Short mmCIF file of N, CA and C in Angstrom, two decimals:
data_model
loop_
_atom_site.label_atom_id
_atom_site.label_comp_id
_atom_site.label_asym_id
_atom_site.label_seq_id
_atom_site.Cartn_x
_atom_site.Cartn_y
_atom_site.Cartn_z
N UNK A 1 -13.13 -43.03 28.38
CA UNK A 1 -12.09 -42.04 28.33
C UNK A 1 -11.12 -42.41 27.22
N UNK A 2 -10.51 -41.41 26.25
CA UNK A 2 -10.07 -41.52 24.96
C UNK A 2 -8.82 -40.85 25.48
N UNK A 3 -7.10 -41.29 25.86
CA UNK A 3 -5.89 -40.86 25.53
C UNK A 3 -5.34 -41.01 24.66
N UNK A 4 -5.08 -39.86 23.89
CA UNK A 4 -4.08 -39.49 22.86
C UNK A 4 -3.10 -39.33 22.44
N UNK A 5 -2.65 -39.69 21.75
CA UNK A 5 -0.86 -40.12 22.29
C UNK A 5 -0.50 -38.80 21.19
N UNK A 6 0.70 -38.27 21.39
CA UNK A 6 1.09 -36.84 21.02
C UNK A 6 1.70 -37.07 19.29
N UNK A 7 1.40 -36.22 18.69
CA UNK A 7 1.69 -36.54 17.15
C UNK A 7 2.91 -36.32 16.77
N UNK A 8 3.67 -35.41 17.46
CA UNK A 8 5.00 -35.33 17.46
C UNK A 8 6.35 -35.59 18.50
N UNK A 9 5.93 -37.15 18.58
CA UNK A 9 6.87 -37.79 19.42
C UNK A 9 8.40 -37.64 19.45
N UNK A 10 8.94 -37.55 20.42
CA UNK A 10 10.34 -37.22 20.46
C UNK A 10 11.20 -38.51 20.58
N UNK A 11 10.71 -39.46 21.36
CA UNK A 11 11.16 -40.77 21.63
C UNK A 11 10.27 -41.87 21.75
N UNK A 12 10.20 -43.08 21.75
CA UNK A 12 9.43 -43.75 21.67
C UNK A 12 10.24 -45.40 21.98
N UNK A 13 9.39 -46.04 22.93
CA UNK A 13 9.67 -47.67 23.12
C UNK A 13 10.61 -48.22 22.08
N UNK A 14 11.08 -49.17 21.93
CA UNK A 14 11.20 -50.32 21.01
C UNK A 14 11.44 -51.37 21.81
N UNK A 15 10.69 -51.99 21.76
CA UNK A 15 10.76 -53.29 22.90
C UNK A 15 10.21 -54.55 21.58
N UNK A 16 10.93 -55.28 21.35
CA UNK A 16 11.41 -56.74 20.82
C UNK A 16 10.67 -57.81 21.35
N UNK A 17 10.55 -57.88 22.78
CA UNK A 17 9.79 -59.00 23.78
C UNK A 17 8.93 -58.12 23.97
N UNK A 18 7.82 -58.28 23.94
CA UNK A 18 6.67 -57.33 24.84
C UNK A 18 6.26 -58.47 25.57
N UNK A 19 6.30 -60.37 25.33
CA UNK A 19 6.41 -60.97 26.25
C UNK A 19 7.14 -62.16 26.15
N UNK A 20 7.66 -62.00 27.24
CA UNK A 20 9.03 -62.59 27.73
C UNK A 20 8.52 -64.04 28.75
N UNK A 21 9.24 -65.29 27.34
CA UNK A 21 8.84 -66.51 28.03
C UNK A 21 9.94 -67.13 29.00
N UNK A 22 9.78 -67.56 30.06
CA UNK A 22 11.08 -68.60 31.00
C UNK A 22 10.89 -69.89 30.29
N UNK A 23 11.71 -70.27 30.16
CA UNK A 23 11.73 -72.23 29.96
C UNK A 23 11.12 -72.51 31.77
N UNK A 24 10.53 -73.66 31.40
CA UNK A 24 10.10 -74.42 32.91
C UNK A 24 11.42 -74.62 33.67
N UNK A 25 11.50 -74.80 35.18
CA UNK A 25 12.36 -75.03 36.04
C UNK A 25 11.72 -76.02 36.98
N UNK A 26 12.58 -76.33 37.37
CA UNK A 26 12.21 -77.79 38.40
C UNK A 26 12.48 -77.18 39.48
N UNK A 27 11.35 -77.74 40.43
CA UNK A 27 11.49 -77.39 41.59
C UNK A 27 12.41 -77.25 42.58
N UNK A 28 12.92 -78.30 42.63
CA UNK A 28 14.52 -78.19 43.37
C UNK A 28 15.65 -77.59 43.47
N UNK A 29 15.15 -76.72 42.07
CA UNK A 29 16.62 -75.53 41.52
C UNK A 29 16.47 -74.18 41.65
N UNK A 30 14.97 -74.10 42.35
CA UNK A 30 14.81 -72.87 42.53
C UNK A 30 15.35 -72.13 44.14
N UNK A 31 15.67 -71.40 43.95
CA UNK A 31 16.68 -70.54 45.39
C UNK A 31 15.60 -69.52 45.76
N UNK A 32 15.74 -68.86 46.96
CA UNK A 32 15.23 -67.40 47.10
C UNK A 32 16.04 -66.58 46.90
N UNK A 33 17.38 -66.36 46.44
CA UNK A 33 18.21 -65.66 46.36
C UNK A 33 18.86 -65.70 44.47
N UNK A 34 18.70 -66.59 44.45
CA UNK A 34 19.39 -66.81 42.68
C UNK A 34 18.44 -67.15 42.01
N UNK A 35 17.96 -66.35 40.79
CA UNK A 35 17.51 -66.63 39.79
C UNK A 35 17.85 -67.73 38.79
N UNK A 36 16.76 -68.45 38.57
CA UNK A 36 16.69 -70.09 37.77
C UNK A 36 16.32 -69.79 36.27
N UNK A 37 16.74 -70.39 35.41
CA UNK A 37 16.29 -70.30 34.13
C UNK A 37 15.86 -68.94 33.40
N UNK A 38 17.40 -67.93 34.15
CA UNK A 38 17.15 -66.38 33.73
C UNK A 38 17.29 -66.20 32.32
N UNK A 39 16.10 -65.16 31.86
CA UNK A 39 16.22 -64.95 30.20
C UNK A 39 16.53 -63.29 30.17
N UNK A 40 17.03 -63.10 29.34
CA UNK A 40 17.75 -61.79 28.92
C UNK A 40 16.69 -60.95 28.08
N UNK A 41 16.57 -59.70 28.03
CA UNK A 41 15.80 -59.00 27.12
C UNK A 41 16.41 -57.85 27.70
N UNK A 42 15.98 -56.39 26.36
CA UNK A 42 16.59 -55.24 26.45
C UNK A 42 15.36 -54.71 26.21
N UNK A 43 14.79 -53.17 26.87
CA UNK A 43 13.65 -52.07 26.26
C UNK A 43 15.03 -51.14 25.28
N UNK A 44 14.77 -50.82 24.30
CA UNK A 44 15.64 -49.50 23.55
C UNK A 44 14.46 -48.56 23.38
N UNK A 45 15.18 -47.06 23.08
CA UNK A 45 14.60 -46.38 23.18
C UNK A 45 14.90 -45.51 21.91
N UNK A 46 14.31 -44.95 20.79
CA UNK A 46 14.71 -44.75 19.82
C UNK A 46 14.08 -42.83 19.72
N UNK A 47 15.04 -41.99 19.60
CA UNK A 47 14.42 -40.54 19.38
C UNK A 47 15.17 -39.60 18.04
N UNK A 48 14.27 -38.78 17.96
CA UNK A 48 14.15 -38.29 16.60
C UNK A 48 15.31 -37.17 16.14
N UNK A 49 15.92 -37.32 17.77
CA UNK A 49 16.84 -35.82 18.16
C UNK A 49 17.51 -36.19 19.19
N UNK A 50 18.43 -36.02 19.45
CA UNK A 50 20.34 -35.87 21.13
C UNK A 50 18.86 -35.41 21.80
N UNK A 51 18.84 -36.82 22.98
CA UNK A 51 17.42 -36.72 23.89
C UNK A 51 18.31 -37.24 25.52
N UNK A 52 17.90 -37.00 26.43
CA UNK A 52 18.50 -37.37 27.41
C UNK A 52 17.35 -37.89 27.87
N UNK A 53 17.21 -39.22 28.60
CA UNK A 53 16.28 -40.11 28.96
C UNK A 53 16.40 -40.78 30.00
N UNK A 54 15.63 -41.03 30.86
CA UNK A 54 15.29 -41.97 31.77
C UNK A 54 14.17 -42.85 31.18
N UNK A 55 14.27 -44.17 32.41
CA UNK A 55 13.81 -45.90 32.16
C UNK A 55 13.18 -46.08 33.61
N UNK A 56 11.96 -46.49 33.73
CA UNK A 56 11.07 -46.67 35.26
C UNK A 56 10.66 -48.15 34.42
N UNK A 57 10.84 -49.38 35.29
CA UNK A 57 9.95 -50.46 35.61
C UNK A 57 9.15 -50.27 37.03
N UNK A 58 7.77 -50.54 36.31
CA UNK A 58 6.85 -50.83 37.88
C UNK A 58 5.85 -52.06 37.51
N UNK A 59 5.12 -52.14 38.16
CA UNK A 59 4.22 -53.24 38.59
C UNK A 59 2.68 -52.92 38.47
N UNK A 60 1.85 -53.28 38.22
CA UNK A 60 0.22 -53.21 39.04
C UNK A 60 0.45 -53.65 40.55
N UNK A 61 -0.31 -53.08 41.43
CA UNK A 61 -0.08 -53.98 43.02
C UNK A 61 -0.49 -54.87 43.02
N UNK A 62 -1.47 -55.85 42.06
CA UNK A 62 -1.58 -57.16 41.80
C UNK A 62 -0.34 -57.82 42.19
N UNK A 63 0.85 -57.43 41.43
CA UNK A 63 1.89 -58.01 40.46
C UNK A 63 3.10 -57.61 42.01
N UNK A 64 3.05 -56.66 42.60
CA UNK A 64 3.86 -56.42 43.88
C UNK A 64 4.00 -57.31 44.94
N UNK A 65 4.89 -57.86 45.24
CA UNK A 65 5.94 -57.56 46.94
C UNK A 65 6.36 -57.18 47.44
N UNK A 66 6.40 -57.55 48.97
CA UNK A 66 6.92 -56.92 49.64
C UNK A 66 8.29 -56.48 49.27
N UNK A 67 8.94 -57.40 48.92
CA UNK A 67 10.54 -57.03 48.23
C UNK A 67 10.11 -56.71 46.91
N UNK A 68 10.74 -55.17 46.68
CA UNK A 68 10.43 -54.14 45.37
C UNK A 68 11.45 -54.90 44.52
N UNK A 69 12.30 -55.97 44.60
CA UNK A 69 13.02 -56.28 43.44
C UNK A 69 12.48 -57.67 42.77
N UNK A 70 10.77 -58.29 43.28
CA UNK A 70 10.22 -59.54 43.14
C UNK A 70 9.02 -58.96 42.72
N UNK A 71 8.51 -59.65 41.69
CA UNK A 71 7.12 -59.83 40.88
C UNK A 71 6.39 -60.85 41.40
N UNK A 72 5.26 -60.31 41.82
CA UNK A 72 4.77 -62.15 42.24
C UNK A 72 3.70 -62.71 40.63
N UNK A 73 3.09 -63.41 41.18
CA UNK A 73 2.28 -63.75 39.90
C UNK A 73 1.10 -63.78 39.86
N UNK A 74 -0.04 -63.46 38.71
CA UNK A 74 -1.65 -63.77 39.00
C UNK A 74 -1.70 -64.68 39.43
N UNK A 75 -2.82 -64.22 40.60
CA UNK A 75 -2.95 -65.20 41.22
C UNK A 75 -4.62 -65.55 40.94
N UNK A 76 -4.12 -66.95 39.83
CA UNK A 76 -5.02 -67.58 39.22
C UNK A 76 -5.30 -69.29 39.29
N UNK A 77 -4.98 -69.65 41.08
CA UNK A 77 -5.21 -70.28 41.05
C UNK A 77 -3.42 -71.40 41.20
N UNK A 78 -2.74 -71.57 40.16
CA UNK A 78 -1.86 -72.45 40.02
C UNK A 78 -0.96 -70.92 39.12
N UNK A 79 0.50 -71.48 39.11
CA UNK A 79 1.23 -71.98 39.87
C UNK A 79 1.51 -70.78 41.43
N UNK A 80 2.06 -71.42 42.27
CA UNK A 80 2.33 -70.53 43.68
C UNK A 80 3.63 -70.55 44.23
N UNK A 81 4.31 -70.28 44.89
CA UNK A 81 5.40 -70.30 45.70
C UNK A 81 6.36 -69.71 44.98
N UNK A 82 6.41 -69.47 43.80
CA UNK A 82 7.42 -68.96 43.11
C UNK A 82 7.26 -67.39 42.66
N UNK A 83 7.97 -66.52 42.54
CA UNK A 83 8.03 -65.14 41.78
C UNK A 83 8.88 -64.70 40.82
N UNK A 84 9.24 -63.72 40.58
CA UNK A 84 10.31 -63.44 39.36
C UNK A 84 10.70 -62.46 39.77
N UNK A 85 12.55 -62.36 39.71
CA UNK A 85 13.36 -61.59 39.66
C UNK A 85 14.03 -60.70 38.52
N UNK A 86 14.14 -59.00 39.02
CA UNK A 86 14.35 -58.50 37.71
C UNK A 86 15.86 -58.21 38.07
N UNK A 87 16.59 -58.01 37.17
CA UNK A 87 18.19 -57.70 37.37
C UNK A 87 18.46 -56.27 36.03
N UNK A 88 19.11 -55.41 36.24
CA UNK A 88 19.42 -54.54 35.36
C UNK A 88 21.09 -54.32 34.81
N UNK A 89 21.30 -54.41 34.00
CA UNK A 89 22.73 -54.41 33.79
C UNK A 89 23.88 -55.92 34.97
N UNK A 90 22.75 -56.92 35.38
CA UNK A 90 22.98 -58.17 35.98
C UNK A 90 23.41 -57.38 37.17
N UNK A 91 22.25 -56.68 37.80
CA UNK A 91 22.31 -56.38 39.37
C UNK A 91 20.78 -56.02 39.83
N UNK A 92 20.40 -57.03 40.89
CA UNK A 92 19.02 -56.28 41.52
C UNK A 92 18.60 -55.20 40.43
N UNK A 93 17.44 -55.24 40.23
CA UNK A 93 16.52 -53.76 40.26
C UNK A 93 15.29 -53.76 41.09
N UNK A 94 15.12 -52.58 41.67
CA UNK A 94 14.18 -52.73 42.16
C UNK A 94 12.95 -51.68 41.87
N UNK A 95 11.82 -52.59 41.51
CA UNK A 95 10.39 -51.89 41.01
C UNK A 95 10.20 -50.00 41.08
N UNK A 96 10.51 -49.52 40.21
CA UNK A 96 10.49 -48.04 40.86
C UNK A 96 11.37 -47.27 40.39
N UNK A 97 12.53 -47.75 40.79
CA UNK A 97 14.03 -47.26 40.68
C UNK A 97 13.95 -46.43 39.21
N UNK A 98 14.36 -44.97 39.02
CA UNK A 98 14.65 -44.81 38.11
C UNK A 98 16.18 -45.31 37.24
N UNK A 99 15.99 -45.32 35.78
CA UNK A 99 17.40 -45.23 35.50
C UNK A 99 17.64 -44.43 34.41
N UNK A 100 18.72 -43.84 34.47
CA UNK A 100 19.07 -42.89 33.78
C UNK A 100 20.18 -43.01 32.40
N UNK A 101 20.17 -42.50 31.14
CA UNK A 101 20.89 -42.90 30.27
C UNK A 101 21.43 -43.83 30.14
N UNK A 102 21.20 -45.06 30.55
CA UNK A 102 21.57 -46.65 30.15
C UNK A 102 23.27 -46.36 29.96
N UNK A 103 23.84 -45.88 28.85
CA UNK A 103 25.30 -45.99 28.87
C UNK A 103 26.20 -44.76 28.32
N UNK A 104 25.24 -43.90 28.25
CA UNK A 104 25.56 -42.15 27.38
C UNK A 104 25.89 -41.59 28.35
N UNK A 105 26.32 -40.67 28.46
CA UNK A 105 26.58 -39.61 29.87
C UNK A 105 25.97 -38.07 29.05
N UNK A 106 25.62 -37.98 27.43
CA UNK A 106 25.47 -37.44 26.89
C UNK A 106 24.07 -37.38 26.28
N UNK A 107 23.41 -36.39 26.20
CA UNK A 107 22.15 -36.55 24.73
C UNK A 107 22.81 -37.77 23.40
N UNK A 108 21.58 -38.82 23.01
CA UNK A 108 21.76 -39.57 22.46
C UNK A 108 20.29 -39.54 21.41
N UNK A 109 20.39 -40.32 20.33
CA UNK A 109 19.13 -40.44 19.71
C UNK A 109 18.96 -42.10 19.70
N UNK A 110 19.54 -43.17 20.80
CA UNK A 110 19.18 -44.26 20.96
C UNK A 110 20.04 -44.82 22.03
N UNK A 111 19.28 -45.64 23.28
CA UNK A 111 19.97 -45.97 24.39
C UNK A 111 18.98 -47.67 23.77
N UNK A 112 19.81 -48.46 24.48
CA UNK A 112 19.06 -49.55 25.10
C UNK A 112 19.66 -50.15 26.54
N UNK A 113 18.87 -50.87 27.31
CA UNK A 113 18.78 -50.61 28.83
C UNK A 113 18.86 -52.28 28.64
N UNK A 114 19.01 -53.05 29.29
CA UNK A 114 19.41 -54.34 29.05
C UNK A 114 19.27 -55.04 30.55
N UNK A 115 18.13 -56.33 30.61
CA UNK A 115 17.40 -56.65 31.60
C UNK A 115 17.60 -58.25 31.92
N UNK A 116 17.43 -58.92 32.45
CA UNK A 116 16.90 -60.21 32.63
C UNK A 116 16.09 -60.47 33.72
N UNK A 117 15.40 -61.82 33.33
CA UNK A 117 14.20 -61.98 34.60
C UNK A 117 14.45 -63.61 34.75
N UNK A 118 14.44 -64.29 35.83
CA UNK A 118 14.50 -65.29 36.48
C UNK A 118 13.43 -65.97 37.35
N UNK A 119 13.01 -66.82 37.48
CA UNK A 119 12.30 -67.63 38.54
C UNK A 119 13.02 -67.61 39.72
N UNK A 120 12.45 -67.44 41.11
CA UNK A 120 12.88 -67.27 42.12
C UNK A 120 11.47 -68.01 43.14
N UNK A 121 12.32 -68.39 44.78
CA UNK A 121 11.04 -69.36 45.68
C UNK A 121 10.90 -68.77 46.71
N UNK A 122 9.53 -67.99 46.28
CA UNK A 122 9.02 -67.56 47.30
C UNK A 122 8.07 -68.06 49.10
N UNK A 123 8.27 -69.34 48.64
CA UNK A 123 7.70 -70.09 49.93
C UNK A 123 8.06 -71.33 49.13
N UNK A 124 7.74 -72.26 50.85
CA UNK A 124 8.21 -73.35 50.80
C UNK A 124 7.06 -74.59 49.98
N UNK A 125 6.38 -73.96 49.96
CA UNK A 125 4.87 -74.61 49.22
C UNK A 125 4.64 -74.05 47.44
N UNK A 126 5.64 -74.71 47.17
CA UNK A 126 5.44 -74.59 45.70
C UNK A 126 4.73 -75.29 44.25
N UNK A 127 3.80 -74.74 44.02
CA UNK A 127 2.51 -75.46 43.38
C UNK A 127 3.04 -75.33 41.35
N UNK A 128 2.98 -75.92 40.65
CA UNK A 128 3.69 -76.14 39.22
C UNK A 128 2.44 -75.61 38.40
N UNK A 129 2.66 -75.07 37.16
CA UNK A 129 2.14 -74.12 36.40
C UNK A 129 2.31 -72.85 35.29
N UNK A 130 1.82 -72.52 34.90
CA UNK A 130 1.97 -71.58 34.00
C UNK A 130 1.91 -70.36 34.39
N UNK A 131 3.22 -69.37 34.35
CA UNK A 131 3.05 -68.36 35.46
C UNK A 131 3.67 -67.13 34.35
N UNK A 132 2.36 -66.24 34.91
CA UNK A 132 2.04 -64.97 34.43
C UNK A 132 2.19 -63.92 35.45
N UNK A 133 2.75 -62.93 35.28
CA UNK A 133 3.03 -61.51 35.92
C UNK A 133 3.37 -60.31 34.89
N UNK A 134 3.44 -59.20 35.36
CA UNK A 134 2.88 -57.75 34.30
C UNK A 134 4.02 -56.64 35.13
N UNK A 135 4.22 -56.46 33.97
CA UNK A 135 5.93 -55.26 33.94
C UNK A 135 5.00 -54.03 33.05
N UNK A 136 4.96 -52.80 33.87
CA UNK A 136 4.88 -51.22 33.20
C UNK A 136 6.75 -50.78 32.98
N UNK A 137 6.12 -49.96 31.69
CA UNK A 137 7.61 -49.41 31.58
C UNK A 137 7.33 -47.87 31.44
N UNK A 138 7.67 -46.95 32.05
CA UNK A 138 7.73 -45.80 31.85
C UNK A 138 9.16 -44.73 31.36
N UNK A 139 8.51 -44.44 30.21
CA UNK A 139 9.95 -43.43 29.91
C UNK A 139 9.71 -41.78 29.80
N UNK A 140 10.78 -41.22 30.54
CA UNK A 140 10.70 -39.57 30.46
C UNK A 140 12.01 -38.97 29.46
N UNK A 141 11.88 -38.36 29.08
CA UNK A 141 12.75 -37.84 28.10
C UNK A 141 12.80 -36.13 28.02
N UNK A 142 14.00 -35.69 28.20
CA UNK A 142 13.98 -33.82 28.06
C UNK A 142 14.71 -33.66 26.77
#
């Protein structure tokens, strides 16, 4: 199956990180509630014309928990007990949630939406490793 992406785009991504590394964290500093060794990144959104826009983060259900505001990780074996927290404007987000014009109240021809992600302990059995998980971004635009 062949999707085509439209030739006369109105808005379009600009994302800087397409992947977003944590520095390692030590075990002992990780919380279930506070994010450890949180790194900052922004999606912007760049259009051709005064666009009014919404911002969707979701997941594969691989990549889901039970708590919609936690990423867990492939599970490939190593590392375990740990997940990742997303924060939006440095508050919870949770998987799904739309958001709407980042900081315009108006048609704009560029928003950026501004994110960070953290290590967080998801059980008490925490195994050390190289940890991978997968962020969709969906944008609608009128």
């Amino acid at each position: 199956m062949i999707i085509e992406k439209p030739q006369n785009k109105v808005c379009e991504l600009n994302i800087e990180q397409p992947n977003i590394e944590l520095a390692p964290v030590e075990k002992n500093s990780l919380s279930d509630s506070i994010p450890a060794n949180e790194t900052h990144f922004s999606i912007g959104v760049i259009c051709n014309q005064d666009t009014l826009v919404s911002l969707k983060l979701d997941a594969p259900a691989i990549y889901k928990s039970r708590n919609t505001n936690l990423l867990t990780l492939l599970n490939n074996g190593t590392p375990s007990g740990v997940g990742l927290s997303i924060k939006y404007n440095d508050n919870k987000y949770y998987l799904g949630n739309v958001i709407y014009n980042s900081v315009h109240r108006t048609p704009s021809t560029e928003y950026t939406f501004p994110f960070s992600v953290g290590y967080v302990k998801m059980s008490e059995n925490i195994l050390p490793g190289k940890v991978t998980s997968q962020i969709n971004v969906n944008l609608e635009y009128k």
